[in-house]
C-alpha cells in the first residue's frame, strides 16, 4: 500500500540529509545523505548549484524502492550564507558561508556606524563576520561589479525554496540571522541595507517573509521532474538549521540544547524576544512564531577532530583518552578559538593551550580539547540564563558530537544537570519534516512538534566537580562570569 510521506531536508555545510517520514505518524521511512564540497575557512564558499544537485540526489535516493506518495517538503539549511542573484534569478558568484570570516572588517564598520546598543535593541543581533549583511558589505568593497548586479538577496534555504517553487520567500527564523531583519518588530529594515549604498532601492531585493505555518507554494514541474516526485507537493516555509532542529528534538520552553557540530550552538526557546546589550546572544526568531535565543561558537567538533589528528587517534579513541584523564586541578586548559571565534567576537583569534608541563599526558591533551569546547558553550548557557531565559528543564545534546560520551559527561559535570539525547539523530531534517507535515495536515508546527516528540535515548548524570577548570578557563580567556541583566 502506498504511504503518504513528507520530506525533511537539511542542507548543511557538509552535506544534504533527507528524511522521509509517514504523514500520519511521523515514523521514519528512509533517509539519504549526499556530501557538499569541502570548505576551508577563513574563506568558505560553495556554489549553490552543488546544494541543489545534492538535494536532488538525496531525495531520489530516499524515495527509491519505497512505495510512497510525497505530499509536502520543507528545507532547513545553514544560516547566514549570502546567495546573490540577478534579476532573472541567476546566481552571480559562489555563496559566502556562515563560517567565512573575511568580512570581519565590514562587520566592525557596521557595528561602529550605529553602535552595539542600537543593533541589539533594534535588530536583536549584532553584526559579525558570520552575518549576511557583513558578507554583502564585503561584496560591495571587493567585487563592486557583481554587487551592482544584485537584484535578489537570499540565504541558502531561501534559494533552495526558490528552486523548488519559483517563489522568492523566506521565514522569520532565517531572516532574523541576516542582520537586516528586525526580530523584535518582525520586519525587514531596508534602512540598514541603505547603510551599504543609500542610493539603492532595496525592498525589491528582499524575499517575502512567510508565517510559521504558511506554505511557500507547490513544486514546479521542473523541480518535480528533477526530484522524481509529483508536482502536487506542497513546500513549507522552511527555516534555519538550528531553528528547525529545535522542533526536531521536541524542544519546549525551559529546555536547553547543546548542538555539537562544526560550530557549537547553545539555544533555548522563548515566547518573548531576548535583547542582549553585549551582543553575545543572538535574539533570533524561531519557526513557531516565538524566539530562539542562542549563542554560537565557530569551533566545536573540529577542535576535537584536530586534536585527534595531532594525537593520531580517531574521535572514539580521543573520547576514551579524555575520560581516562585524571582531573588534576592544574591540568591543561584550552581556549578553543582555532579558526577565529564568533562568541566572543574574536574573528582573528587562534587557540591557546595553557598549563603544559613535562608531565602532560596524551589523556590530558584529549581532555583539554573536549573541555575547551564545552566550556565555551557552558559560558553561552550562563549568558542565556543571566538574561532571564528559562533553562531549568531538560539539557539535550544533539549533533554529531553528541555521540561522544566525553562531550555529554563534561557538559553534565559543568552544568550540574543530567544530559540526555533523543531519538532525533538528524534534528534539522526531522524538524523540517514536522513543518512539512504541519502544512500538509493544516496544523501548526507546534502541534505536530508535540505529537512527534522523540523518545529519550540516553541520559548521563554529573559525576565530577569541574569548578577548578571553569575558573582557569575564565582567567585564560580574560572574560568574566556573565552577570544577571536587569
Short mmCIF file of C-alpha atoms in Angstrom, two decimals:
data_model
loop_
_atom_site.label_atom_id
_atom_site.label_comp_id
_atom_site.label_asym_id
_atom_site.label_seq_id
_atom_site.Cartn_x
_atom_site.Cartn_y
_atom_site.Cartn_z
CA UNK A 1 0.00 0.00 0.00
CA UNK A 2 1.26 3.48 -0.88
CA UNK A 3 2.27 5.56 2.14
CA UNK A 4 1.77 9.32 2.25
CA UNK A 5 5.07 10.85 3.35
CA UNK A 6 6.69 14.22 3.95
CA UNK A 7 10.28 15.11 3.09
CA UNK A 8 12.53 16.96 5.53
CA UNK A 9 15.73 18.40 4.08
CA UNK A 10 18.84 19.51 5.98
CA UNK A 11 21.22 21.33 3.64
CA UNK A 12 24.22 21.83 5.94
CA UNK A 13 27.76 22.97 5.33
CA UNK A 14 28.99 19.40 4.90
CA UNK A 15 26.09 17.62 3.23
CA UNK A 16 22.44 17.36 2.33
CA UNK A 17 20.48 14.95 4.53
CA UNK A 18 16.93 13.93 3.67
CA UNK A 19 14.37 12.14 5.82
CA UNK A 20 11.10 10.64 4.58
CA UNK A 21 8.53 10.36 7.36
CA UNK A 22 5.00 8.99 7.34
CA UNK A 23 2.48 11.82 7.28
CA UNK A 24 0.14 10.23 9.82
CA UNK A 25 2.62 9.02 12.46
CA UNK A 26 5.98 10.64 11.80
CA UNK A 27 7.62 7.22 11.55
CA UNK A 28 10.90 7.27 9.64
CA UNK A 29 10.54 5.60 6.24
CA UNK A 30 14.00 6.24 4.78
CA UNK A 31 16.94 8.59 4.82
CA UNK A 32 19.76 9.58 2.49
CA UNK A 33 22.80 11.83 2.58
CA UNK A 34 24.95 13.38 -0.17
CA UNK A 35 28.11 15.36 0.57
CA UNK A 36 28.73 19.01 -0.29
CA UNK A 37 32.11 20.34 -1.45
CA UNK A 38 34.51 20.83 1.44
CA UNK A 39 35.29 24.36 2.63
CA UNK A 40 38.47 25.76 4.16
CA UNK A 41 37.92 28.85 6.34
CA UNK A 42 38.71 31.69 6.66
CA UNK A 43 37.50 31.76 3.02
CA UNK A 44 34.46 29.47 2.98
CA UNK A 45 32.38 29.43 -0.21
CA UNK A 46 30.16 26.96 -2.06
CA UNK A 47 28.34 27.02 -5.38
CA UNK A 48 24.59 26.91 -4.61
CA UNK A 49 24.16 24.57 -7.57
CA UNK A 50 26.08 22.00 -5.53
CA UNK A 51 23.37 22.24 -2.85
CA UNK A 52 20.67 21.69 -5.46
CA UNK A 53 22.47 18.74 -7.04
CA UNK A 54 23.00 17.14 -3.62
CA UNK A 55 19.35 17.64 -2.65
CA UNK A 56 18.14 16.12 -5.92
CA UNK A 57 20.37 13.08 -5.46
CA UNK A 58 19.41 12.67 -1.80
CA UNK A 59 15.65 12.91 -2.42
CA UNK A 60 15.86 10.48 -5.32
CA UNK A 61 17.85 8.03 -3.19
CA UNK A 62 15.43 8.36 -0.27
CA UNK A 63 12.31 7.62 -2.35
CA UNK A 64 13.93 4.89 -4.45
CA UNK A 65 12.49 1.46 -3.75
CA UNK A 66 9.70 2.76 -1.50
CA UNK A 67 6.01 2.82 -2.35
CA UNK A 68 5.40 6.39 -1.20
CA UNK A 69 3.46 9.47 -2.20
CA UNK A 70 5.22 12.69 -1.22
CA UNK A 71 2.66 15.27 -0.10
CA UNK A 72 4.88 18.02 1.34
CA UNK A 73 8.51 19.06 1.67
CA UNK A 74 10.46 21.55 3.76
CA UNK A 75 14.04 22.77 3.62
CA UNK A 76 16.25 23.63 6.57
CA UNK A 77 19.71 24.92 5.78
CA UNK A 78 22.86 26.51 7.13
CA UNK A 79 22.16 30.09 8.16
CA UNK A 80 23.62 33.44 7.14
CA UNK A 81 25.21 32.48 3.80
CA UNK A 82 24.85 35.11 1.07
CA UNK A 83 23.24 34.00 -2.21
CA UNK A 84 23.27 36.98 -4.56
CA UNK A 85 21.27 36.70 -7.80
CA UNK A 86 20.47 38.91 -10.75
CA UNK A 87 17.00 39.92 -11.94
CA UNK A 88 16.43 36.56 -13.63
CA UNK A 89 17.48 34.57 -10.59
CA UNK A 90 20.94 33.61 -11.85
CA UNK A 91 23.44 33.30 -9.00
CA UNK A 92 26.24 35.80 -9.53
CA UNK A 93 29.04 34.16 -7.55
CA UNK A 94 29.65 31.33 -5.06
CA UNK A 95 27.84 31.82 -1.76
CA UNK A 96 29.89 33.06 1.15
CA UNK A 97 29.01 30.80 4.09
CA UNK A 98 28.44 31.46 7.79
CA UNK A 99 32.00 30.39 8.67
CA UNK A 100 33.67 32.67 6.13
CA UNK A 101 35.34 35.29 8.34
CA UNK A 102 36.80 37.52 5.60
CA UNK A 103 34.13 40.17 6.21
CA UNK A 104 35.28 40.89 9.77
CA UNK A 105 36.31 44.46 8.85
CA UNK A 106 32.93 45.16 7.24
CA UNK A 107 31.12 43.77 10.29
CA UNK A 108 33.10 46.05 12.55
CA UNK A 109 32.33 49.05 10.34
CA UNK A 110 28.61 48.28 10.50
CA UNK A 111 28.82 47.92 14.26
CA UNK A 112 30.71 51.20 14.63
CA UNK A 113 28.26 53.09 12.41
CA UNK A 114 25.25 52.56 14.69
CA UNK A 115 26.71 51.21 17.92
CA UNK A 116 26.26 47.88 19.70
CA UNK A 117 23.29 49.02 21.77
CA UNK A 118 21.34 50.10 18.68
CA UNK A 119 21.92 46.76 16.97
CA UNK A 120 20.98 44.60 19.93
CA UNK A 121 17.81 46.55 20.75
CA UNK A 122 16.61 47.27 17.22
CA UNK A 123 17.64 44.05 15.47
CA UNK A 124 18.16 41.54 18.28
CA UNK A 125 21.57 40.65 16.83
CA UNK A 126 24.91 42.41 16.41
CA UNK A 127 26.97 42.38 13.22
CA UNK A 128 29.68 39.76 12.97
CA UNK A 129 31.58 38.25 10.08
CA UNK A 130 29.04 35.42 10.09
CA UNK A 131 26.02 37.57 9.22
CA UNK A 132 24.68 38.02 5.70
CA UNK A 133 24.86 41.81 5.83
CA UNK A 134 28.60 41.73 6.52
CA UNK A 135 29.13 39.47 3.52
CA UNK A 136 27.07 41.83 1.37
CA UNK A 137 29.26 44.71 2.52
CA UNK A 138 32.33 42.63 1.62
CA UNK A 139 30.88 42.12 -1.85
CA UNK A 140 30.40 45.89 -2.21
CA UNK A 141 34.01 46.55 -1.23
CA UNK A 142 35.72 43.72 -3.08
CA UNK A 143 33.57 42.88 -6.11
CA UNK A 144 31.70 46.11 -6.97
CA UNK A 145 30.73 44.92 -10.46
CA UNK A 146 28.99 41.87 -9.01
CA UNK A 147 27.44 43.94 -6.22
CA UNK A 148 25.93 46.34 -8.77
CA UNK A 149 24.12 43.44 -10.48
CA UNK A 150 22.48 42.05 -7.32
CA UNK A 151 18.69 42.08 -7.60
CA UNK A 152 17.71 39.25 -5.25
CA UNK A 153 19.10 38.55 -1.78
CA UNK A 154 18.72 35.10 -0.25
CA UNK A 155 20.20 32.80 2.34
CA UNK A 156 20.67 29.10 1.47
CA UNK A 157 17.22 27.82 2.45
CA UNK A 158 15.54 30.73 0.63
CA UNK A 159 17.40 29.90 -2.55
CA UNK A 160 16.59 26.19 -2.39
CA UNK A 161 12.92 27.02 -1.79
CA UNK A 162 13.08 29.31 -4.82
CA UNK A 163 14.47 26.47 -6.93
CA UNK A 164 11.64 24.26 -5.74
CA UNK A 165 8.73 26.68 -6.13
CA UNK A 166 9.86 29.76 -8.06
CA UNK A 167 8.79 31.86 -5.06
CA UNK A 168 11.20 34.43 -3.56
CA UNK A 169 10.28 33.83 0.08
CA UNK A 170 11.85 33.18 3.47
CA UNK A 171 10.77 32.70 7.08
CA UNK A 172 11.32 34.65 10.31
CA UNK A 173 13.98 32.31 11.68
CA UNK A 174 16.43 32.61 8.81
CA UNK A 175 15.55 36.24 8.07
CA UNK A 176 16.45 37.19 11.63
CA UNK A 177 20.02 35.99 11.08
CA UNK A 178 20.71 38.26 8.13
CA UNK A 179 21.38 41.47 10.05
CA UNK A 180 18.75 43.39 8.11
CA UNK A 181 15.59 41.87 9.58
CA UNK A 182 14.38 43.01 13.00
CA UNK A 183 13.30 40.02 15.06
CA UNK A 184 11.79 42.21 17.84
CA UNK A 185 9.49 44.01 15.36
CA UNK A 186 9.17 41.29 12.68
CA UNK A 187 10.06 43.41 9.66
CA UNK A 188 12.81 43.99 7.13
CA UNK A 189 14.98 47.04 7.75
CA UNK A 190 15.91 48.39 4.34
CA UNK A 191 17.36 51.43 6.11
CA UNK A 192 20.11 49.16 7.43
CA UNK A 193 20.83 47.99 3.90
CA UNK A 194 20.86 51.67 2.98
CA UNK A 195 23.97 51.95 5.14
CA UNK A 196 25.75 49.95 2.43
CA UNK A 197 24.54 52.06 -0.51
CA UNK A 198 21.96 54.68 0.31
CA UNK A 199 21.00 55.33 -3.31
CA UNK A 200 19.86 51.76 -3.99
CA UNK A 201 16.29 50.58 -3.76
CA UNK A 202 16.45 47.52 -1.52
CA UNK A 203 12.84 46.44 -0.89
CA UNK A 204 12.51 44.55 -4.17
CA UNK A 205 15.64 42.51 -3.45
CA UNK A 206 14.17 41.02 -0.28
CA UNK A 207 12.09 37.83 -0.09
CA UNK A 208 8.58 37.81 1.34
CA UNK A 209 8.58 36.59 4.95
CA UNK A 210 6.14 33.71 5.41
CA UNK A 211 4.28 32.90 8.60
CA UNK A 212 5.37 29.83 10.59
CA UNK A 213 2.53 27.65 9.31
CA UNK A 214 2.32 29.10 5.79
CA UNK A 215 3.27 27.27 2.58
CA UNK A 216 5.73 28.73 0.10
CA UNK A 217 3.83 27.09 -2.76
CA UNK A 218 3.97 23.86 -4.72
CA UNK A 219 6.79 22.22 -6.63
CA UNK A 220 7.26 23.48 -10.15
CA UNK A 221 7.08 20.81 -12.85
CA UNK A 222 10.80 21.27 -13.47
CA UNK A 223 11.66 20.70 -9.82
CA UNK A 224 9.27 17.74 -9.56
CA UNK A 225 10.90 16.09 -12.56
CA UNK A 226 14.37 16.65 -11.15
CA UNK A 227 13.44 15.19 -7.76
CA UNK A 228 11.49 12.31 -9.21
CA UNK A 229 8.30 13.10 -7.26
CA UNK A 230 4.90 14.55 -8.16
CA UNK A 231 4.34 18.26 -8.76
CA UNK A 232 1.36 18.38 -6.40
CA UNK A 233 3.81 18.58 -3.47
CA UNK A 234 3.38 21.45 -1.01
CA UNK A 235 6.57 23.23 0.05
CA UNK A 236 6.60 24.69 3.56
CA UNK A 237 8.29 27.92 4.62
CA UNK A 238 11.47 26.14 5.71
CA UNK A 239 13.92 27.70 8.15
CA UNK A 240 17.37 27.87 9.64
CA UNK A 241 19.09 24.66 10.63
CA UNK A 242 19.20 25.20 14.40
CA UNK A 243 15.66 26.60 14.41
CA UNK A 244 14.20 23.51 12.74
CA UNK A 245 16.43 21.26 14.85
CA UNK A 246 14.70 22.71 17.90
CA UNK A 247 11.43 21.29 16.58
CA UNK A 248 13.03 18.02 15.58
CA UNK A 249 14.28 17.35 19.11
CA UNK A 250 10.99 18.43 20.71
CA UNK A 251 12.45 21.48 22.48
CA UNK A 252 9.96 23.22 24.75
CA UNK A 253 10.29 26.31 26.93
CA UNK A 254 12.62 25.55 29.83
CA UNK A 255 14.73 23.04 27.88
CA UNK A 256 18.20 23.95 26.65
CA UNK A 257 20.00 22.32 23.74
CA UNK A 258 23.69 21.90 23.06
CA UNK A 259 24.22 21.43 19.33
CA UNK A 260 27.64 19.88 18.75
CA UNK A 261 28.63 20.12 15.10
CA UNK A 262 31.25 22.00 13.10
CA UNK A 263 30.00 25.01 15.02
CA UNK A 264 28.68 24.78 18.56
CA UNK A 265 25.34 26.30 19.47
CA UNK A 266 23.54 26.50 22.78
CA UNK A 267 19.91 27.53 22.41
CA UNK A 268 16.53 27.64 24.12
CA UNK A 269 13.04 28.71 23.14
CA UNK A 270 11.26 31.79 24.42
CA UNK A 271 7.90 33.43 23.84
CA UNK A 272 9.49 36.88 24.17
CA UNK A 273 12.46 38.44 22.35
CA UNK A 274 15.78 38.42 24.20
CA UNK A 275 17.82 41.60 23.78
CA UNK A 276 21.40 41.30 24.99
CA UNK A 277 23.26 44.63 25.12
CA UNK A 278 26.61 42.81 24.96
CA UNK A 279 25.72 41.19 21.64
CA UNK A 280 26.77 37.74 22.85
CA UNK A 281 23.25 36.34 22.43
CA UNK A 282 21.61 36.24 19.03
CA UNK A 283 17.97 37.08 19.76
CA UNK A 284 16.68 35.41 16.62
CA UNK A 285 13.18 34.19 15.81
CA UNK A 286 12.10 30.55 15.86
CA UNK A 287 9.84 28.66 13.45
CA UNK A 288 6.70 28.67 15.61
CA UNK A 289 6.17 32.42 16.00
CA UNK A 290 8.38 32.94 19.06
CA UNK A 291 12.11 33.29 19.59
CA UNK A 292 15.20 31.10 19.78
CA UNK A 293 17.88 32.98 21.74
CA UNK A 294 21.22 31.33 21.07
CA UNK A 295 24.95 31.63 21.48
CA UNK A 296 27.04 30.26 18.62
CA UNK A 297 30.72 29.36 18.65
CA UNK A 298 32.67 28.73 15.46
CA UNK A 299 34.80 25.98 17.00
CA UNK A 300 33.22 22.75 18.16
CA UNK A 301 33.79 19.22 16.86
CA UNK A 302 36.51 20.41 14.51
CA UNK A 303 38.53 21.15 17.66
CA UNK A 304 38.37 17.56 18.85
CA UNK A 305 38.87 16.35 15.28
CA UNK A 306 42.07 18.41 15.16
CA UNK A 307 43.31 17.08 18.49
CA UNK A 308 42.57 13.54 17.34
CA UNK A 309 44.62 14.15 14.20
CA UNK A 310 47.52 15.53 16.24
CA UNK A 311 47.41 12.56 18.61
CA UNK A 312 46.92 10.05 15.79
CA UNK A 313 43.58 8.65 17.02
CA UNK A 314 40.01 8.66 15.79
CA UNK A 315 37.20 10.51 17.58
CA UNK A 316 36.08 7.49 19.58
CA UNK A 317 39.58 6.82 20.85
CA UNK A 318 40.04 10.51 21.65
CA UNK A 319 36.93 10.39 23.84
CA UNK A 320 38.26 7.33 25.68
CA UNK A 321 41.56 9.13 26.32
CA UNK A 322 39.71 12.19 27.64
CA UNK A 323 37.55 10.20 30.05
CA UNK A 324 40.62 8.33 31.30
CA UNK A 325 42.46 11.55 32.20
CA UNK A 326 42.72 12.33 35.94
CA UNK A 327 41.07 15.62 36.87
CA UNK A 328 44.22 17.24 38.22
CA UNK A 329 43.50 20.84 39.26
CA UNK A 330 46.45 22.12 37.21
CA UNK A 331 45.69 20.13 34.06
CA UNK A 332 45.96 21.88 30.66
CA UNK A 333 43.06 24.11 29.65
CA UNK A 334 42.22 25.17 26.10
CA UNK A 335 40.67 28.34 24.73
CA UNK A 336 39.32 26.65 21.60
CA UNK A 337 39.46 29.58 19.17
CA UNK A 338 41.22 27.61 16.43
CA UNK A 339 39.80 29.44 13.39
CA UNK A 340 38.76 32.75 14.87
CA UNK A 341 35.68 33.00 17.08
CA UNK A 342 32.19 34.42 16.98
CA UNK A 343 31.33 34.15 20.69
CA UNK A 344 33.26 36.02 21.96
CA UNK A 345 33.72 38.30 18.94
CA UNK A 346 37.34 37.48 18.05
CA UNK A 347 37.45 36.77 14.29
CA UNK A 348 41.26 36.79 14.14
CA UNK A 349 41.89 34.77 17.31
CA UNK A 350 43.73 31.47 17.48
CA UNK A 351 43.60 28.70 20.06
CA UNK A 352 45.50 28.91 23.34
CA UNK A 353 46.60 25.88 25.36
CA UNK A 354 47.79 26.72 28.87
CA UNK A 355 49.18 24.66 31.71
CA UNK A 356 51.58 22.43 29.78
CA UNK A 357 54.35 20.74 31.76
CA UNK A 358 56.83 17.96 31.07
CA UNK A 359 54.35 15.65 32.81
CA UNK A 360 51.45 16.46 30.45
CA UNK A 361 49.88 13.29 29.03
CA UNK A 362 48.02 12.42 25.87
CA UNK A 363 44.93 11.84 28.02
CA UNK A 364 45.15 15.38 29.38
CA UNK A 365 45.50 16.87 25.90
CA UNK A 366 42.42 14.95 24.77
CA UNK A 367 40.51 16.14 27.81
CA UNK A 368 41.57 19.75 27.21
CA UNK A 369 40.06 19.61 23.72
CA UNK A 370 36.67 18.36 24.92
CA UNK A 371 36.64 20.67 27.94
CA UNK A 372 37.68 23.69 25.88
CA UNK A 373 34.72 23.28 23.55
CA UNK A 374 32.27 22.56 26.38
CA UNK A 375 33.44 25.50 28.49
CA UNK A 376 32.72 27.94 25.68
CA UNK A 377 29.21 26.58 25.28
CA UNK A 378 28.51 26.49 29.01
CA UNK A 379 29.52 30.14 29.12
CA UNK A 380 26.86 30.68 26.46
CA UNK A 381 24.25 28.93 28.59
CA UNK A 382 25.14 31.13 31.54
CA UNK A 383 24.68 34.19 29.34
CA UNK A 384 21.20 32.98 28.36
CA UNK A 385 20.30 32.34 31.99
CA UNK A 386 21.60 35.76 33.00
CA UNK A 387 19.12 37.31 30.53
CA UNK A 388 16.13 35.53 32.01
CA UNK A 389 15.87 32.63 29.55
CA UNK A 390 14.42 29.65 31.46
CA UNK A 391 16.83 26.70 31.43
CA UNK A 392 15.56 24.51 34.27
CA UNK A 393 14.14 21.79 32.02
CA UNK A 394 15.99 19.13 30.08
CA UNK A 395 19.53 19.56 28.77
CA UNK A 396 19.54 17.95 25.32
CA UNK A 397 22.71 17.18 23.37
CA UNK A 398 22.32 16.99 19.58
CA UNK A 399 24.56 16.87 16.53
CA UNK A 400 27.42 14.60 15.61
CA UNK A 401 29.39 15.46 18.74
CA UNK A 402 26.52 14.27 20.95
CA UNK A 403 27.51 10.71 20.09
CA UNK A 404 30.68 11.22 22.14
CA UNK A 405 30.16 10.30 25.77
CA UNK A 406 33.03 12.64 26.68
CA UNK A 407 31.13 15.70 25.48
CA UNK A 408 27.94 14.69 27.29
CA UNK A 409 29.73 13.83 30.55
CA UNK A 410 31.72 17.06 30.61
CA UNK A 411 28.64 19.20 29.89
CA UNK A 412 26.74 17.35 32.65
CA UNK A 413 29.59 17.99 35.09
CA UNK A 414 29.91 21.67 34.18
CA UNK A 415 26.16 22.36 34.39
CA UNK A 416 25.37 20.07 37.30
CA UNK A 417 22.44 18.55 35.37
CA UNK A 418 21.79 15.34 33.51
CA UNK A 419 22.37 15.48 29.76
CA UNK A 420 20.04 13.49 27.53
CA UNK A 421 19.96 12.54 23.89
CA UNK A 422 16.75 11.92 22.00
CA UNK A 423 15.75 9.78 19.05
CA UNK A 424 16.40 12.54 16.53
CA UNK A 425 19.89 11.95 15.13
CA UNK A 426 19.07 14.28 12.25
CA UNK A 427 17.29 17.03 14.16
CA UNK A 428 17.11 19.56 11.35
CA UNK A 429 15.78 17.11 8.77
CA UNK A 430 13.29 15.80 11.33
CA UNK A 431 12.20 19.36 12.19
CA UNK A 432 11.76 20.14 8.50
CA UNK A 433 9.59 17.04 8.15
CA UNK A 434 7.49 18.24 11.10
CA UNK A 435 7.00 21.60 9.40
CA UNK A 436 6.08 19.89 6.12
CA UNK A 437 3.54 17.70 7.94
CA UNK A 438 2.00 20.74 9.62
CA UNK A 439 1.42 22.40 6.25
CA UNK A 440 0.03 19.21 4.70
CA UNK A 441 -2.27 18.49 7.67
CA UNK A 442 -3.43 22.07 8.24
CA UNK A 443 -1.98 22.15 11.76
CA UNK A 444 0.55 24.37 13.47
CA UNK A 445 4.22 23.44 13.66
CA UNK A 446 3.97 23.50 17.45
CA UNK A 447 1.10 20.98 17.40
CA UNK A 448 2.97 18.49 15.22
CA UNK A 449 6.16 19.02 17.25
CA UNK A 450 4.32 17.96 20.41
CA UNK A 451 2.73 14.97 18.67
CA UNK A 452 6.03 13.74 17.22
CA UNK A 453 8.21 14.49 20.28
CA UNK A 454 11.09 11.97 20.19
CA UNK A 455 11.94 9.48 22.92
CA UNK A 456 14.94 9.91 25.23
CA UNK A 457 17.69 7.50 24.14
CA UNK A 458 20.37 8.13 26.77
CA UNK A 459 20.98 10.09 29.95
CA UNK A 460 24.26 10.91 31.73
CA UNK A 461 24.34 12.32 35.26
CA UNK A 462 27.02 14.66 36.63
CA UNK A 463 29.90 12.74 38.21
CA UNK A 464 32.72 15.24 38.83
CA UNK A 465 33.18 18.79 40.05
CA UNK A 466 34.91 20.84 37.33
CA UNK A 467 34.73 24.23 39.06
CA UNK A 468 38.51 24.48 39.02
CA UNK A 469 38.78 24.28 35.23
CA UNK A 470 35.90 26.77 34.83
CA UNK A 471 37.80 29.35 36.91
CA UNK A 472 41.02 28.75 34.97
CA UNK A 473 39.14 29.00 31.67
CA UNK A 474 37.71 32.41 32.63
CA UNK A 475 41.21 33.57 33.51
CA UNK A 476 42.75 32.23 30.28
CA UNK A 477 40.15 33.84 28.04
CA UNK A 478 40.14 37.08 30.07
CA UNK A 479 36.36 37.07 30.37
CA UNK A 480 34.11 37.47 33.35
CA UNK A 481 31.28 35.37 34.67
CA UNK A 482 28.06 36.54 32.95
CA UNK A 483 26.13 38.77 35.34
CA UNK A 484 22.32 38.86 35.58
CA UNK A 485 20.84 41.56 33.33
CA UNK A 486 18.21 43.87 34.73
#
